[in-house]
Each structure stands twice: as structure tokens, then as C-alpha cells.
mmCIF file of C-alpha atoms in Angstrom:
data_model
loop_
_atom_site.group_PDB
_atom_site.id
_atom_site.type_symbol
_atom_site.label_atom_id
_atom_site.label_comp_id
_atom_site.label_asym_id
_atom_site.label_seq_id
_atom_site.Cartn_x
_atom_site.Cartn_y
_atom_site.Cartn_z
ATOM 1 C CA VAL A 16 0.000 0.000 0.000
ATOM 2 C CA PHE A 17 1.335 3.430 -0.885
ATOM 3 C CA VAL A 18 2.188 5.926 1.857
ATOM 4 C CA PRO A 19 -0.767 8.303 1.193
ATOM 5 C CA VAL A 20 -3.247 5.411 1.492
ATOM 6 C CA LYS A 21 -1.585 4.269 4.724
ATOM 7 C CA GLY A 22 -2.130 7.778 6.056
ATOM 8 C CA LEU A 23 -5.835 7.540 5.285
ATOM 9 C CA VAL A 24 -6.026 4.141 6.991
ATOM 10 C CA GLU A 25 -4.541 5.687 10.126
ATOM 11 C CA ALA A 26 -6.985 8.591 9.881
ATOM 12 C CA CYS A 27 -9.884 6.108 9.834
ATOM 13 C CA ARG A 28 -8.899 4.922 13.313
ATOM 14 C CA THR A 29 -10.326 8.113 14.794
ATOM 15 C CA GLY A 30 -13.490 8.159 12.716
ATOM 16 C CA ALA A 31 -14.996 9.199 9.412
ATOM 17 C CA ALA A 32 -14.471 12.933 9.987
ATOM 18 C CA THR A 33 -10.689 12.671 10.220
ATOM 19 C CA ASN A 34 -10.706 10.381 7.185
ATOM 20 C CA ILE A 35 -12.570 13.045 5.181
ATOM 21 C CA ILE A 36 -10.178 15.767 6.353
ATOM 22 C CA ALA A 37 -7.081 13.701 5.522
ATOM 23 C CA GLY A 38 -8.498 12.694 2.125
ATOM 24 C CA LEU A 39 -9.295 16.265 1.116
ATOM 25 C CA ALA A 40 -5.835 17.406 2.215
ATOM 26 C CA LEU A 41 -4.278 14.563 0.222
ATOM 27 C CA GLY A 42 -6.197 15.587 -2.894
ATOM 28 C CA TYR A 43 -5.224 19.230 -2.567
ATOM 29 C CA LYS A 44 -1.579 18.294 -2.066
ATOM 30 C CA SER A 45 -1.634 16.014 -5.100
ATOM 31 C CA VAL A 46 -2.263 19.061 -7.294
ATOM 32 C CA ILE A 47 1.152 20.620 -6.628
ATOM 33 C CA ILE A 48 3.471 18.515 -8.801
ATOM 34 C CA PRO A 49 1.090 18.101 -11.791
ATOM 35 C CA VAL A 50 0.461 21.850 -11.932
ATOM 36 C CA PHE A 51 4.197 22.643 -11.864
ATOM 37 C CA ILE A 52 4.778 20.125 -14.661
ATOM 38 C CA LEU A 53 1.862 21.456 -16.708
ATOM 39 C CA ALA A 54 3.014 25.043 -16.207
ATOM 40 C CA PHE A 55 6.512 24.145 -17.399
ATOM 41 C CA ILE A 56 5.106 22.373 -20.465
ATOM 42 C CA VAL A 57 3.007 25.421 -21.371
ATOM 43 C CA TRP A 58 5.912 27.822 -20.855
ATOM 44 C CA LEU A 59 8.449 25.747 -22.800
ATOM 45 C CA SER A 60 6.127 24.937 -25.720
ATOM 46 C CA PHE A 61 5.055 28.574 -25.987
ATOM 47 C CA GLU A 62 8.662 29.786 -25.894
ATOM 48 C CA LEU A 63 9.689 27.360 -28.642
ATOM 49 C CA CYS A 64 6.736 27.557 -31.046
ATOM 50 C CA ASP A 65 4.185 30.019 -29.643
ATOM 51 C CA LEU A 66 0.587 28.728 -29.605
ATOM 52 C CA TYR A 67 1.480 26.147 -32.236
ATOM 53 C CA GLY A 68 3.838 24.635 -29.672
ATOM 54 C CA VAL A 69 1.020 24.410 -27.128
ATOM 55 C CA ALA A 70 -1.122 22.623 -29.719
ATOM 56 C CA LEU A 71 1.725 20.200 -30.444
ATOM 57 C CA ALA A 72 2.123 19.520 -26.723
ATOM 58 C CA ALA A 73 -1.593 18.716 -26.534
ATOM 59 C CA VAL A 74 -1.277 16.348 -29.494
ATOM 60 C CA GLY A 75 1.716 14.732 -27.816
ATOM 61 C CA MET A 76 -0.265 14.004 -24.666
ATOM 62 C CA LEU A 77 -3.189 12.759 -26.736
ATOM 63 C CA GLY A 78 -0.731 10.407 -28.447
ATOM 64 C CA ASN A 79 -0.933 8.290 -25.288
ATOM 65 C CA LEU A 80 -4.626 7.714 -25.959
ATOM 66 C CA ALA A 81 -4.303 3.951 -26.431
ATOM 67 C CA THR A 82 -2.424 3.568 -23.143
ATOM 68 C CA GLY A 83 -4.877 5.859 -21.369
ATOM 69 C CA LEU A 84 -7.888 3.902 -22.551
ATOM 70 C CA THR A 85 -6.251 0.644 -21.520
ATOM 71 C CA ILE A 86 -5.450 1.667 -17.950
ATOM 72 C CA ASP A 87 -8.820 3.388 -17.578
ATOM 73 C CA ALA A 88 -10.667 0.218 -18.583
ATOM 74 C CA TYR A 89 -8.562 -1.972 -16.297
ATOM 75 C CA GLY A 90 -10.181 -0.749 -13.058
ATOM 76 C CA PRO A 91 -13.860 -1.166 -14.024
ATOM 77 C CA VAL A 92 -13.182 -4.641 -15.436
ATOM 78 C CA CYS A 93 -11.629 -5.754 -12.146
ATOM 79 C CA ASP A 94 -14.408 -4.088 -10.149
ATOM 80 C CA ASN A 95 -17.103 -5.847 -12.171
ATOM 81 C CA ALA A 96 -15.255 -9.139 -11.850
ATOM 82 C CA GLY A 97 -15.377 -8.761 -8.072
ATOM 83 C CA GLY A 98 -19.093 -8.028 -8.163
ATOM 84 C CA ILE A 99 -19.756 -11.092 -10.299
ATOM 85 C CA ALA A 100 -17.655 -13.240 -7.961
ATOM 86 C CA GLU A 101 -19.660 -12.028 -4.976
ATOM 87 C CA MET A 102 -23.054 -12.533 -6.647
ATOM 88 C CA ALA A 103 -22.003 -16.017 -7.805
ATOM 89 C CA HIS A 104 -20.998 -16.925 -4.196
ATOM 90 C CA LEU A 105 -17.477 -17.859 -5.251
ATOM 91 C CA PRO A 106 -14.892 -18.572 -2.521
ATOM 92 C CA SER A 107 -13.746 -15.545 -0.499
ATOM 93 C CA GLU A 108 -10.201 -15.786 -1.836
ATOM 94 C CA VAL A 109 -11.541 -14.965 -5.318
ATOM 95 C CA ARG A 110 -13.065 -11.737 -4.049
ATOM 96 C CA HIS A 111 -9.844 -10.989 -2.173
ATOM 97 C CA LYS A 112 -7.849 -11.244 -5.415
ATOM 98 C CA THR A 113 -10.298 -9.092 -7.387
ATOM 99 C CA ASP A 114 -10.160 -6.449 -4.625
ATOM 100 C CA ALA A 115 -6.380 -6.323 -4.958
ATOM 101 C CA LEU A 116 -6.682 -5.941 -8.720
ATOM 102 C CA ASP A 117 -9.361 -3.268 -8.281
ATOM 103 C CA ALA A 118 -7.095 -1.322 -5.913
ATOM 104 C CA ALA A 119 -4.392 -1.365 -8.588
ATOM 105 C CA GLY A 120 -7.047 -0.269 -11.063
ATOM 106 C CA ASN A 121 -7.846 2.804 -8.963
ATOM 107 C CA THR A 122 -4.196 3.818 -9.151
ATOM 108 C CA THR A 123 -3.949 3.299 -12.907
ATOM 109 C CA ALA A 124 -7.242 5.147 -13.382
ATOM 110 C CA ALA A 125 -5.868 8.108 -11.425
ATOM 111 C CA ILE A 126 -2.843 8.168 -13.730
ATOM 112 C CA GLY A 127 -5.057 7.967 -16.805
ATOM 113 C CA LYS A 128 -7.261 10.762 -15.499
ATOM 114 C CA GLY A 129 -4.168 12.862 -14.902
ATOM 115 C CA PHE A 130 -3.169 12.533 -18.551
ATOM 116 C CA ALA A 131 -6.728 13.295 -19.627
ATOM 117 C CA ILE A 132 -6.840 16.411 -17.457
ATOM 118 C CA GLY A 133 -3.445 17.601 -18.662
ATOM 119 C CA SER A 134 -4.307 17.089 -22.323
ATOM 120 C CA ALA A 135 -7.684 18.797 -21.784
ATOM 121 C CA ALA A 136 -5.902 21.803 -20.300
ATOM 122 C CA LEU A 137 -3.496 22.048 -23.235
ATOM 123 C CA VAL A 138 -6.255 21.564 -25.802
ATOM 124 C CA SER A 139 -8.362 24.225 -24.090
ATOM 125 C CA LEU A 140 -5.419 26.620 -24.060
ATOM 126 C CA ALA A 141 -4.779 26.025 -27.765
ATOM 127 C CA LEU A 142 -8.459 26.608 -28.558
ATOM 128 C CA TYR A 143 -8.408 29.701 -26.384
ATOM 129 C CA GLY A 144 -5.463 31.011 -28.391
ATOM 130 C CA ALA A 145 -7.335 30.252 -31.611
ATOM 131 C CA PHE A 146 -10.300 32.229 -30.266
ATOM 132 C CA VAL A 147 -8.084 35.262 -29.583
ATOM 133 C CA VAL A 148 -6.539 34.999 -33.064
ATOM 134 C CA ARG A 149 -10.002 34.756 -34.610
ATOM 135 C CA ILE A 150 -11.042 37.959 -32.848
ATOM 136 C CA ARG A 151 -7.899 39.633 -34.188
ATOM 137 C CA VAL A 152 -8.810 38.597 -37.718
ATOM 138 C CA ALA A 153 -12.399 39.759 -37.312
ATOM 139 C CA SER A 154 -11.323 43.135 -35.929
ATOM 140 C CA SER A 155 -8.478 43.572 -38.467
ATOM 141 C CA ASN A 156 -6.317 44.584 -35.500
ATOM 142 C CA SER A 157 -3.149 42.568 -34.997
ATOM 143 C CA ASP A 158 -2.580 44.268 -31.623
ATOM 144 C CA THR A 159 -5.643 42.686 -30.007
ATOM 145 C CA ASN A 160 -4.476 40.969 -26.816
ATOM 146 C CA VAL A 161 -5.944 39.655 -23.580
ATOM 147 C CA GLU A 162 -5.396 42.239 -20.856
ATOM 148 C CA ILE A 163 -5.945 40.639 -17.484
ATOM 149 C CA LEU A 164 -6.249 43.999 -15.696
ATOM 150 C CA GLN A 165 -9.025 45.149 -17.998
ATOM 151 C CA PRO A 166 -12.052 45.383 -15.630
ATOM 152 C CA MET A 167 -14.444 43.285 -17.728
ATOM 153 C CA THR A 168 -11.844 40.565 -18.272
ATOM 154 C CA PHE A 169 -10.883 40.389 -14.610
ATOM 155 C CA ALA A 170 -14.500 40.348 -13.441
ATOM 156 C CA PHE A 171 -15.329 37.408 -15.689
ATOM 157 C CA LEU A 172 -12.083 35.692 -14.718
ATOM 158 C CA LEU A 173 -13.553 35.412 -11.229
ATOM 159 C CA ILE A 174 -16.847 34.177 -12.646
ATOM 160 C CA GLY A 175 -15.074 31.670 -14.875
ATOM 161 C CA SER A 176 -13.065 30.279 -11.950
ATOM 162 C CA MET A 177 -16.363 29.733 -10.131
ATOM 163 C CA LEU A 178 -17.955 27.713 -12.954
ATOM 164 C CA PRO A 179 -16.085 24.414 -12.240
ATOM 165 C CA TYR A 180 -17.360 24.550 -8.657
ATOM 166 C CA TRP A 181 -20.923 25.247 -9.814
ATOM 167 C CA PHE A 182 -20.657 22.450 -12.373
ATOM 168 C CA SER A 183 -19.249 20.041 -9.778
ATOM 169 C CA ALA A 184 -22.012 20.926 -7.335
ATOM 170 C CA LEU A 185 -24.647 20.087 -9.940
ATOM 171 C CA THR A 186 -23.072 16.751 -10.871
ATOM 172 C CA MET A 187 -22.447 15.694 -7.271
ATOM 173 C CA LYS A 188 -25.994 16.566 -6.236
ATOM 174 C CA SER A 189 -27.249 14.560 -9.198
ATOM 175 C CA VAL A 190 -25.363 11.514 -7.947
ATOM 176 C CA GLY A 191 -26.797 11.999 -4.466
ATOM 177 C CA ASP A 192 -30.359 12.360 -5.738
ATOM 178 C CA ALA A 193 -30.064 9.258 -7.928
ATOM 179 C CA ALA A 194 -28.567 7.271 -5.054
ATOM 180 C CA MET A 195 -31.404 8.318 -2.754
ATOM 181 C CA GLU A 196 -33.975 7.266 -5.338
ATOM 182 C CA MET A 197 -32.214 3.916 -5.643
ATOM 183 C CA VAL A 198 -32.236 3.435 -1.851
ATOM 184 C CA HIS A 199 -35.960 4.139 -1.725
ATOM 185 C CA GLU A 200 -36.557 1.576 -4.473
ATOM 186 C CA VAL A 201 -34.536 -1.069 -2.598
ATOM 187 C CA GLU A 202 -36.453 -0.347 0.614
ATOM 188 C CA HIS A 203 -39.718 -0.609 -1.312
ATOM 189 C CA GLN A 204 -38.770 -4.009 -2.751
ATOM 190 C CA PHE A 205 -37.757 -5.302 0.679
ATOM 191 C CA LYS A 206 -41.064 -4.109 2.089
ATOM 192 C CA MET A 207 -43.135 -5.630 -0.702
ATOM 193 C CA ASN A 208 -41.194 -8.913 -0.703
ATOM 194 C CA PRO A 209 -39.613 -9.662 2.710
ATOM 195 C CA GLU A 210 -38.320 -12.982 1.366
ATOM 196 C CA LEU A 211 -35.491 -11.051 -0.267
ATOM 197 C CA LEU A 212 -33.949 -10.547 3.169
ATOM 198 C CA HIS A 213 -33.680 -14.269 3.875
ATOM 199 C CA GLU A 214 -30.436 -16.021 3.068
ATOM 200 C CA GLY A 215 -30.798 -18.764 0.481
ATOM 201 C CA THR A 216 -34.168 -17.515 -0.761
ATOM 202 C CA GLU A 217 -35.291 -18.304 -4.283
ATOM 203 C CA ALA A 218 -36.938 -14.863 -4.626
ATOM 204 C CA ARG A 219 -35.240 -12.413 -6.960
ATOM 205 C CA PRO A 220 -35.330 -8.617 -6.771
ATOM 206 C CA ASP A 221 -36.512 -6.448 -9.658
ATOM 207 C CA TYR A 222 -33.118 -5.557 -11.110
ATOM 208 C CA GLU A 223 -34.630 -3.908 -14.170
ATOM 209 C CA ARG A 224 -36.307 -1.263 -12.026
ATOM 210 C CA CYS A 225 -32.983 -0.323 -10.431
ATOM 211 C CA VAL A 226 -31.240 -0.146 -13.796
ATOM 212 C CA ASP A 227 -34.087 2.000 -15.125
ATOM 213 C CA ILE A 228 -33.698 4.443 -12.209
ATOM 214 C CA SER A 229 -29.975 4.658 -12.823
ATOM 215 C CA THR A 230 -30.166 5.308 -16.565
ATOM 216 C CA ARG A 231 -33.066 7.739 -16.366
ATOM 217 C CA SER A 232 -31.333 9.738 -13.653
ATOM 218 C CA ALA A 233 -28.079 9.809 -15.603
ATOM 219 C CA LEU A 234 -29.829 11.334 -18.614
ATOM 220 C CA ARG A 235 -32.171 13.675 -16.750
ATOM 221 C CA GLU A 236 -29.662 15.053 -14.265
ATOM 222 C CA MET A 237 -27.100 15.999 -16.902
ATOM 223 C CA ILE A 238 -29.355 18.602 -18.522
ATOM 224 C CA ALA A 239 -28.493 21.375 -16.061
ATOM 225 C CA PRO A 240 -24.681 20.866 -16.071
ATOM 226 C CA GLY A 241 -24.678 20.613 -19.866
ATOM 227 C CA ALA A 242 -26.726 23.779 -20.209
ATOM 228 C CA LEU A 243 -24.371 25.598 -17.832
ATOM 229 C CA VAL A 244 -21.301 24.712 -19.902
ATOM 230 C CA MET A 245 -22.873 25.669 -23.229
ATOM 231 C CA LEU A 246 -24.766 28.788 -22.179
ATOM 232 C CA ALA A 247 -22.030 30.412 -20.073
ATOM 233 C CA PRO A 248 -19.759 31.487 -22.979
ATOM 234 C CA LEU A 249 -22.744 32.239 -25.235
ATOM 235 C CA LEU A 250 -24.344 34.587 -22.726
ATOM 236 C CA ALA A 251 -21.046 36.184 -21.741
ATOM 237 C CA GLY A 252 -20.032 36.861 -25.341
ATOM 238 C CA THR A 253 -23.462 38.010 -26.490
ATOM 239 C CA LEU A 254 -24.279 40.276 -23.565
ATOM 240 C CA PHE A 255 -20.881 41.496 -22.360
ATOM 241 C CA GLY A 256 -18.542 41.033 -25.333
ATOM 242 C CA VAL A 257 -15.342 39.229 -26.193
ATOM 243 C CA HIS A 258 -13.400 40.558 -23.201
ATOM 244 C CA ALA A 259 -15.857 38.806 -20.921
ATOM 245 C CA VAL A 260 -15.229 35.544 -22.791
ATOM 246 C CA TYR A 261 -11.474 36.057 -22.384
ATOM 247 C CA GLY A 262 -11.873 36.150 -18.618
ATOM 248 C CA LEU A 263 -14.440 33.362 -18.506
ATOM 249 C CA LEU A 264 -12.228 30.896 -20.377
ATOM 250 C CA THR A 265 -9.140 31.832 -18.382
ATOM 251 C CA GLY A 266 -10.830 31.372 -15.025
ATOM 252 C CA ALA A 267 -12.530 28.095 -15.965
ATOM 253 C CA LEU A 268 -9.246 26.652 -17.231
ATOM 254 C CA LEU A 269 -7.204 27.654 -14.185
ATOM 255 C CA SER A 270 -9.572 26.384 -11.507
ATOM 256 C CA GLY A 271 -10.919 23.444 -13.534
ATOM 257 C CA VAL A 272 -7.520 21.755 -13.927
ATOM 258 C CA GLN A 273 -6.713 21.879 -10.232
ATOM 259 C CA LEU A 274 -10.175 20.873 -9.064
ATOM 260 C CA ALA A 275 -10.243 17.914 -11.465
ATOM 261 C CA VAL A 276 -6.859 16.587 -10.309
ATOM 262 C CA SER A 277 -7.788 16.991 -6.654
ATOM 263 C CA MET A 278 -11.148 15.228 -7.014
ATOM 264 C CA SER A 279 -9.749 12.290 -8.986
ATOM 265 C CA ASN A 280 -6.905 11.600 -6.571
ATOM 266 C CA THR A 281 -8.973 12.086 -3.418
ATOM 267 C CA GLY A 282 -11.650 9.632 -4.533
ATOM 268 C CA GLY A 283 -9.141 6.998 -5.619
ATOM 269 C CA ALA A 284 -7.232 7.233 -2.336
ATOM 270 C CA TRP A 285 -10.399 6.808 -0.270
ATOM 271 C CA ASP A 286 -11.382 3.757 -2.307
ATOM 272 C CA ASN A 287 -7.970 2.161 -1.866
ATOM 273 C CA ALA A 288 -7.990 2.925 1.867
ATOM 274 C CA LYS A 289 -11.258 1.022 2.219
ATOM 275 C CA LYS A 290 -9.903 -1.976 0.312
ATOM 276 C CA SER A 291 -6.733 -1.917 2.393
ATOM 277 C CA ILE A 292 -8.759 -2.014 5.607
ATOM 278 C CA GLU A 293 -10.893 -4.880 4.316
ATOM 279 C CA ALA A 294 -7.702 -6.881 3.742
ATOM 280 C CA MET A 295 -6.435 -6.266 7.288
ATOM 281 C CA PRO A 296 -6.861 -9.094 9.836
ATOM 282 C CA SER A 297 -7.844 -6.554 12.517
ATOM 283 C CA GLY A 298 -10.108 -4.556 10.208
ATOM 284 C CA GLY A 299 -12.677 -6.285 8.119
ATOM 285 C CA LYS A 300 -16.236 -5.453 7.207
ATOM 286 C CA GLY A 301 -18.417 -4.255 10.067
ATOM 287 C CA SER A 302 -15.624 -2.830 12.214
ATOM 288 C CA ASP A 303 -15.530 0.848 13.207
ATOM 289 C CA LEU A 304 -12.394 1.226 11.106
ATOM 290 C CA HIS A 305 -14.180 -0.128 8.069
ATOM 291 C CA LYS A 306 -17.272 2.028 8.655
ATOM 292 C CA ALA A 307 -15.125 5.176 8.632
ATOM 293 C CA ALA A 308 -13.468 4.052 5.395
ATOM 294 C CA VAL A 309 -16.831 3.329 3.764
ATOM 295 C CA VAL A 310 -17.951 6.906 4.447
ATOM 296 C CA GLY A 311 -14.846 8.224 2.698
ATOM 297 C CA ASP A 312 -15.311 5.851 -0.221
ATOM 298 C CA THR A 313 -18.955 6.895 -0.591
ATOM 299 C CA VAL A 314 -17.980 10.563 -0.698
ATOM 300 C CA GLY A 315 -15.113 9.831 -3.075
ATOM 301 C CA ASP A 316 -17.090 7.943 -5.712
ATOM 302 C CA PRO A 317 -18.870 11.003 -7.199
ATOM 303 C CA LEU A 318 -15.587 12.918 -6.981
ATOM 304 C CA LYS A 319 -13.428 10.457 -8.924
ATOM 305 C CA ASP A 320 -16.064 8.974 -11.219
ATOM 306 C CA THR A 321 -18.374 11.896 -11.997
ATOM 307 C CA SER A 322 -17.348 15.454 -11.195
ATOM 308 C CA GLY A 323 -13.584 15.126 -11.655
ATOM 309 C CA PRO A 324 -13.545 13.536 -15.129
ATOM 310 C CA ALA A 325 -16.491 15.681 -16.284
ATOM 311 C CA LEU A 326 -14.469 18.881 -15.712
ATOM 312 C CA ASN A 327 -12.414 17.948 -18.781
ATOM 313 C CA ILE A 328 -15.567 18.385 -20.841
ATOM 314 C CA LEU A 329 -16.259 21.749 -19.226
ATOM 315 C CA MET A 330 -12.846 23.126 -20.145
ATOM 316 C CA LYS A 331 -12.823 21.879 -23.735
ATOM 317 C CA LEU A 332 -16.465 22.487 -24.612
ATOM 318 C CA MET A 333 -16.445 26.084 -23.380
ATOM 319 C CA ALA A 334 -13.362 26.812 -25.487
ATOM 320 C CA ILE A 335 -14.808 25.104 -28.574
ATOM 321 C CA ILE A 336 -18.120 26.964 -28.324
ATOM 322 C CA SER A 337 -16.309 30.271 -27.892
ATOM 323 C CA LEU A 338 -14.178 29.606 -30.960
ATOM 324 C CA VAL A 339 -17.172 28.602 -33.095
ATOM 325 C CA PHE A 340 -19.103 31.729 -32.132
ATOM 326 C CA ALA A 341 -16.108 34.107 -32.193
ATOM 327 C CA ASP A 342 -17.266 35.970 -35.305
ATOM 328 C CA PHE A 343 -20.768 36.281 -33.884
ATOM 329 C CA PHE A 344 -19.471 37.715 -30.613
ATOM 330 C CA PHE A 345 -17.459 40.336 -32.475
ATOM 331 C CA ALA A 346 -20.412 41.158 -34.731
ATOM 332 C CA VAL A 347 -22.499 42.110 -31.685
ATOM 333 C CA ASN A 348 -21.776 45.801 -31.149
ATOM 334 C CA GLY A 349 -18.173 45.523 -32.296
ATOM 335 C CA GLY A 350 -17.321 42.897 -29.700
ATOM 336 C CA ASN A 351 -18.704 44.900 -26.766
ATOM 337 C CA GLY A 352 -21.899 42.871 -26.375
ATOM 338 C CA LEU A 353 -25.542 43.871 -26.378
ATOM 339 C CA LEU A 354 -25.175 45.723 -23.101
ATOM 340 C CA GLY A 355 -22.307 47.744 -24.576
ATOM 341 C CA MET A 356 -20.607 48.173 -21.196
ATOM 342 C CA PRO A 357 -17.437 50.331 -21.179
ATOM 343 C CA LEU A 358 -14.171 48.418 -21.152
ATOM 344 C CA ASN A 359 -12.253 50.845 -18.946
#
């Protein structure tokens, strides 16, 4: 077990609260090295080949796509294998082996997500640069630049840095609502058919109903986050102008990268801490140590499997939409938006 996971196991000894605190701190700390590396990549590629260099760096990271897909698929396959082994009542040592493989899968998935986040950041930056160039072409002014101290740009920089948190709140709440609906359905089936609670019963639960709840919730609950990502740059550019879009994209990129890395690593560490405790002779399912770890794992699942990976989409989609509508934004009142607010 890696040192960070051992730290979470120790934190579980004093309860779920300390496990949550230690896990969040671990996720925040895990951002430091990736951000330094990403910053160096951006600086070096820009120094060598300007924005074209940034685009090449993004392509280089995307060149690991086959490896990324492989290590991302490894974890879910092992997790599903463990679930099948448990439902088929296979010997406990089979489940023990699949848990070990699943723990390794969480680590490989975290690495794969790191590459995905880094490539998303570089792609978003390249698209952002293309958006600025497109505005230059539309305005016939080669001196058009992003001025961070311009009031409209700075104001929307703050708004843009808030969007990943808003987006994450929507996706995490969606997971919680769907989980609650699933719990109510399970309670309803137990109430309607008490035989399901008896060991060795021939009665079977209504699996299709649970799957239906899951899929319907997944589709329904993604409407609001999707609308947020698509409408934010459209409204900013249409109402407030291109300088507002400059700030919006900058803020979303800066906070989105760090939040995504933190969420992915925190959730994976909590999951591995739970599996480590289950493998301990003194731990095991049902112990206070295990209960504390389960709380962390439950909190971590929407972080590492929903909100964290989805932030990649936020960063890239906002930049793509801005680039597609760049000419339209500039056509609205000369790039100042419908409200025509002063830039200085």
C-alpha cells in the first residue's frame, strides 16, 4: 500500500471525519506537482513555437490515448469481476484477489485521469489562443491581446473560476439524488417482498427497475450541467462582449484543472484505503475502522467517477463553443456585447 493510502487508513482509526479531512488534504496536495509540470510544459512549448507549440504539446499528450484507454478500462473490469464473484458466491479468496486488482485499477485510473486532465488543459489553451486569433482577424487589428487587468476581463475571470465549482455541485448533487432514489426503491422491494432478506431464498429482486432508475437519472440530471457549460460562454459573449469571454475561459481553465486533479486523486485514495482495511486481519467489514473508510469511499465515488472527469468536458467544450461563435461575438456591437458596457 502506498504511503498516502496508509495515512488515510490511520486517519480512519479516529473516525470518518478525520478520514474526510485527511483525504481532502491529500487531494489538494496532489495538485502541486502536476500543476508545476503542466506550467513548465506550457511555458516551454510557448517559448519554442508560440501557440502552435502548445497545440503540439496537446497532441503529444493525446498520443498516449491507447495507453490511457487501456489503464482506464482496467479498473472497471476488475471491479465488475469482483461483483460477479460475490453474486455467484465464489470462494472468499476470489473476491480478495479481485479487490487487490481493483485497488491497482484505482491507481492506474488516477494516472489515466491525470493525462486526460493535462491534455484537456493544453487543448483548451490552444483553442483559447485560436479564439483570440479569430477575434484579431475579425477586428483587423493585430494588436488585439488579452489584458488581465481590464475590468471586464478580470471580473469574468472570477466568474469563470467559479464555474467548475458550480458544475461540480450540480453533478455531485445529481449523484446523491439518484442514489437516494435507488435506496428508496430497494427499501420498497424489501417491504413488498420480505423474502429477499432471507439467506438462500429463491426470490429475486426487480433488477430492471434499479437499472431503469440509474439510466433515467443519468440522462435527466445531466441537462443542467450541460446547459451551464454551453450557455455560459454564449451569454457572456453576447451580452458582455469578447473581453468577458477572455476572462471566462481563463478562469474556468485555471480552476478546472486543479479541481479535477484533486477530485480524482482524493476519490481513488479513499477507495484504496477502504480496500486496504478490508484486507487487514484486525479490520474487516463491520468494524468501526471499516465504517469510517466506507464513508470516505462513498464521498469519493462522485468525486473520482463523476465530477472530476467531467471537468475535462467543461474546459474543452467552453473553449470550442467560444471559438465557433467568435465571429458572432465580435459582430455584436463591435465585440462589446448587447449591453455595450465600457471596457475601462
